[in-house]
Amino acid sequence: RDRVSTQSTGKKLSLPDSNKAEKKKRNEERLLEVKKKREHKEERAKAAEAELEATRQKRADEVRRRREEAAKKEEERFKQEQEEALRVEAEKKKRNEERLLEVKKKREHKEERAKAA
């Protein structure tokens, strides 16, 4: 590669020193360009990985938040069921007491009528 073909003779001639220096300079520029491209590629890969990790973290946070909300809703539902059961039980007790009071009044009324008769 240090030689240049001449059209007329077909012989290869050595490059002059100025051409060698130019060639060396071009080669160094090319190597620098390759290095820059590689660094840029690595930076893009790091950025993509960071973005991917951020997405994963966001998804994990979303899943955790949904689970917490579901647990909270379940707890609230359980609490409401308990309150409803207590309310129903209290109503039953109240109706039973009213019925017993009614029975007691009827018995007393019956006894009073029996005494009067």
PDB file of C-alpha atoms in Angstrom:
ATOM      1  CA  ARG A   1       0.000   0.000   0.000  1.00  0.00           C
ATOM      2  CA  ASP A   2       2.958   2.251   0.358  1.00  0.00           C
ATOM      3  CA  ARG A   3       3.356   2.038  -3.416  1.00  0.00           C
ATOM      4  CA  VAL A   4       1.312   3.676  -6.135  1.00  0.00           C
ATOM      5  CA  SER A   5       0.783   2.018  -9.523  1.00  0.00           C
ATOM      6  CA  THR A   6       1.614   4.112 -12.561  1.00  0.00           C
ATOM      7  CA  GLN A   7      -0.562   3.623 -15.617  1.00  0.00           C
ATOM      8  CA  SER A   8       2.153   3.835 -18.263  1.00  0.00           C
ATOM      9  CA  THR A   9       4.776   1.426 -16.961  1.00  0.00           C
ATOM     10  CA  GLY A  10       2.771  -0.697 -14.536  1.00  0.00           C
ATOM     11  CA  LYS A  11       5.670  -0.389 -12.086  1.00  0.00           C
ATOM     12  CA  LYS A  12       5.086   0.527  -8.461  1.00  0.00           C
ATOM     13  CA  LEU A  13       6.801   3.581  -7.166  1.00  0.00           C
ATOM     14  CA  SER A  14       7.508   4.395  -3.509  1.00  0.00           C
ATOM     15  CA  LEU A  15       5.381   7.190  -2.113  1.00  0.00           C
ATOM     16  CA  PRO A  16       7.190  10.400  -1.332  1.00  0.00           C
ATOM     17  CA  ASP A  17       7.578  11.275   2.363  1.00  0.00           C
ATOM     18  CA  SER A  18       4.853  13.958   2.203  1.00  0.00           C
ATOM     19  CA  ASN A  19       2.332  11.338   0.980  1.00  0.00           C
ATOM     20  CA  LYS A  20       3.377   8.983   3.788  1.00  0.00           C
ATOM     21  CA  ALA A  21       2.807  11.717   6.345  1.00  0.00           C
ATOM     22  CA  GLU A  22      -0.579  12.482   4.765  1.00  0.00           C
ATOM     23  CA  LYS A  23      -1.487   8.822   4.794  1.00  0.00           C
ATOM     24  CA  LYS A  24      -0.457   8.516   8.449  1.00  0.00           C
ATOM     25  CA  LYS A  25      -2.518  11.609   9.264  1.00  0.00           C
ATOM     26  CA  ARG A  26      -5.595  10.195   7.452  1.00  0.00           C
ATOM     27  CA  ASN A  27      -5.164   6.881   9.254  1.00  0.00           C
ATOM     28  CA  GLU A  28      -4.996   8.632  12.644  1.00  0.00           C
ATOM     29  CA  GLU A  29      -8.109  10.663  11.760  1.00  0.00           C
ATOM     30  CA  ARG A  30      -9.909   7.477  10.736  1.00  0.00           C
ATOM     31  CA  LEU A  31      -8.902   5.758  13.993  1.00  0.00           C
ATOM     32  CA  LEU A  32     -10.108   8.783  15.948  1.00  0.00           C
ATOM     33  CA  GLU A  33     -13.422   8.696  14.039  1.00  0.00           C
ATOM     34  CA  VAL A  34     -13.821   4.971  14.779  1.00  0.00           C
ATOM     35  CA  LYS A  35     -13.059   5.623  18.444  1.00  0.00           C
ATOM     36  CA  LYS A  36     -15.664   8.427  18.572  1.00  0.00           C
ATOM     37  CA  LYS A  37     -18.268   6.191  16.902  1.00  0.00           C
ATOM     38  CA  ARG A  38     -17.569   3.381  19.385  1.00  0.00           C
ATOM     39  CA  GLU A  39     -17.860   5.775  22.339  1.00  0.00           C
ATOM     40  CA  HIS A  40     -21.101   7.180  20.943  1.00  0.00           C
ATOM     41  CA  LYS A  41     -22.445   3.666  20.465  1.00  0.00           C
ATOM     42  CA  GLU A  42     -21.526   2.768  24.058  1.00  0.00           C
ATOM     43  CA  GLU A  43     -23.196   5.944  25.345  1.00  0.00           C
ATOM     44  CA  ARG A  44     -26.376   5.108  23.436  1.00  0.00           C
ATOM     45  CA  ALA A  45     -26.296   1.561  24.809  1.00  0.00           C
ATOM     46  CA  LYS A  46     -25.897   2.896  28.370  1.00  0.00           C
ATOM     47  CA  ALA A  47     -28.746   5.364  27.843  1.00  0.00           C
ATOM     48  CA  ALA A  48     -30.962   2.596  26.449  1.00  0.00           C
ATOM     49  CA  GLU A  49     -30.126   0.363  29.431  1.00  0.00           C
ATOM     50  CA  ALA A  50     -30.883   3.201  31.853  1.00  0.00           C
ATOM     51  CA  GLU A  51     -34.196   3.841  30.103  1.00  0.00           C
ATOM     52  CA  LEU A  52     -35.028   0.147  30.240  1.00  0.00           C
ATOM     53  CA  GLU A  53     -34.231   0.042  33.956  1.00  0.00           C
ATOM     54  CA  ALA A  54     -36.368   3.127  34.546  1.00  0.00           C
ATOM     55  CA  THR A  55     -39.246   1.460  32.680  1.00  0.00           C
ATOM     56  CA  ARG A  56     -38.820  -1.708  34.754  1.00  0.00           C
ATOM     57  CA  GLN A  57     -38.793   0.324  37.962  1.00  0.00           C
ATOM     58  CA  LYS A  58     -41.884   2.255  36.873  1.00  0.00           C
ATOM     59  CA  ARG A  59     -43.694  -1.004  36.081  1.00  0.00           C
ATOM     60  CA  ALA A  60     -42.673  -2.504  39.435  1.00  0.00           C
ATOM     61  CA  ASP A  61     -43.898   0.623  41.239  1.00  0.00           C
ATOM     62  CA  GLU A  62     -47.204   0.449  39.344  1.00  0.00           C
ATOM     63  CA  VAL A  63     -47.665  -3.235  40.247  1.00  0.00           C
ATOM     64  CA  ARG A  64     -46.875  -2.511  43.919  1.00  0.00           C
ATOM     65  CA  ARG A  65     -49.300   0.435  43.946  1.00  0.00           C
ATOM     66  CA  ARG A  66     -52.069  -1.695  42.418  1.00  0.00           C
ATOM     67  CA  ARG A  67     -51.484  -4.457  44.956  1.00  0.00           C
ATOM     68  CA  GLU A  68     -51.618  -1.958  47.809  1.00  0.00           C
ATOM     69  CA  GLU A  69     -54.845  -0.479  46.423  1.00  0.00           C
ATOM     70  CA  ALA A  70     -56.363  -3.950  46.045  1.00  0.00           C
ATOM     71  CA  ALA A  71     -55.367  -4.831  49.621  1.00  0.00           C
ATOM     72  CA  LYS A  72     -56.846  -1.564  50.874  1.00  0.00           C
ATOM     73  CA  LYS A  73     -60.109  -2.204  48.980  1.00  0.00           C
ATOM     74  CA  GLU A  74     -60.255  -5.749  50.328  1.00  0.00           C
ATOM     75  CA  GLU A  75     -59.696  -4.458  53.869  1.00  0.00           C
ATOM     76  CA  GLU A  76     -62.406  -1.814  53.396  1.00  0.00           C
ATOM     77  CA  ARG A  77     -64.828  -4.418  52.007  1.00  0.00           C
ATOM     78  CA  PHE A  78     -64.120  -6.728  54.956  1.00  0.00           C
ATOM     79  CA  LYS A  79     -64.676  -3.848  57.381  1.00  0.00           C
ATOM     80  CA  GLN A  80     -67.996  -2.970  55.723  1.00  0.00           C
ATOM     81  CA  GLU A  81     -69.097  -6.621  55.853  1.00  0.00           C
ATOM     82  CA  GLN A  82     -68.266  -6.719  59.567  1.00  0.00           C
ATOM     83  CA  GLU A  83     -70.211  -3.503  60.201  1.00  0.00           C
ATOM     84  CA  GLU A  84     -73.168  -4.838  58.185  1.00  0.00           C
ATOM     85  CA  ALA A  85     -73.113  -8.101  60.146  1.00  0.00           C
ATOM     86  CA  LEU A  86     -73.057  -6.179  63.441  1.00  0.00           C
ATOM     87  CA  ARG A  87     -75.926  -3.952  62.274  1.00  0.00           C
ATOM     88  CA  VAL A  88     -78.009  -6.951  61.185  1.00  0.00           C
ATOM     89  CA  GLU A  89     -77.295  -8.679  64.498  1.00  0.00           C
ATOM     90  CA  ALA A  90     -78.304  -5.537  66.428  1.00  0.00           C
ATOM     91  CA  GLU A  91     -81.565  -5.304  64.432  1.00  0.00           C
ATOM     92  CA  LYS A  92     -82.344  -8.979  65.121  1.00  0.00           C
ATOM     93  CA  LYS A  93     -81.710  -8.454  68.831  1.00  0.00           C
ATOM     94  CA  LYS A  94     -83.885  -5.322  68.862  1.00  0.00           C
ATOM     95  CA  ARG A  95     -86.765  -7.100  67.050  1.00  0.00           C
ATOM     96  CA  ASN A  96     -86.470 -10.048  69.412  1.00  0.00           C
ATOM     97  CA  GLU A  97     -86.585  -7.760  72.460  1.00  0.00           C
ATOM     98  CA  GLU A  98     -89.621  -5.921  71.005  1.00  0.00           C
ATOM     99  CA  ARG A  99     -91.336  -9.256  70.379  1.00  0.00           C
ATOM    100  CA  LEU A 100     -90.587 -10.446  73.928  1.00  0.00           C
ATOM    101  CA  LEU A 101     -91.910  -7.138  75.300  1.00  0.00           C
ATOM    102  CA  GLU A 102     -95.069  -7.575  73.189  1.00  0.00           C
ATOM    103  CA  VAL A 103     -95.527 -11.140  74.474  1.00  0.00           C
ATOM    104  CA  LYS A 104     -95.009  -9.927  78.049  1.00  0.00           C
ATOM    105  CA  LYS A 105     -97.617  -7.152  77.599  1.00  0.00           C
ATOM    106  CA  LYS A 106    -100.125  -9.611  76.135  1.00  0.00           C
ATOM    107  CA  ARG A 107     -99.581 -12.011  79.054  1.00  0.00           C
ATOM    108  CA  GLU A 108    -100.007  -9.213  81.613  1.00  0.00           C
ATOM    109  CA  HIS A 109    -103.120  -7.984  79.809  1.00  0.00           C
ATOM    110  CA  LYS A 110    -104.495 -11.542  79.767  1.00  0.00           C
ATOM    111  CA  GLU A 111    -103.794 -11.947  83.501  1.00  0.00           C
ATOM    112  CA  GLU A 112    -105.474  -8.605  84.257  1.00  0.00           C
ATOM    113  CA  ARG A 113    -108.561  -9.697  82.316  1.00  0.00           C
ATOM    114  CA  ALA A 114    -108.552 -13.007  84.148  1.00  0.00           C
ATOM    115  CA  LYS A 115    -108.405 -11.195  87.525  1.00  0.00           C
ATOM    116  CA  ALA A 116    -111.188  -8.827  86.464  1.00  0.00           C
ATOM    117  CA  ALA A 117    -113.407 -11.652  85.399  1.00  0.00           C
TER     118      ALA A 117
END
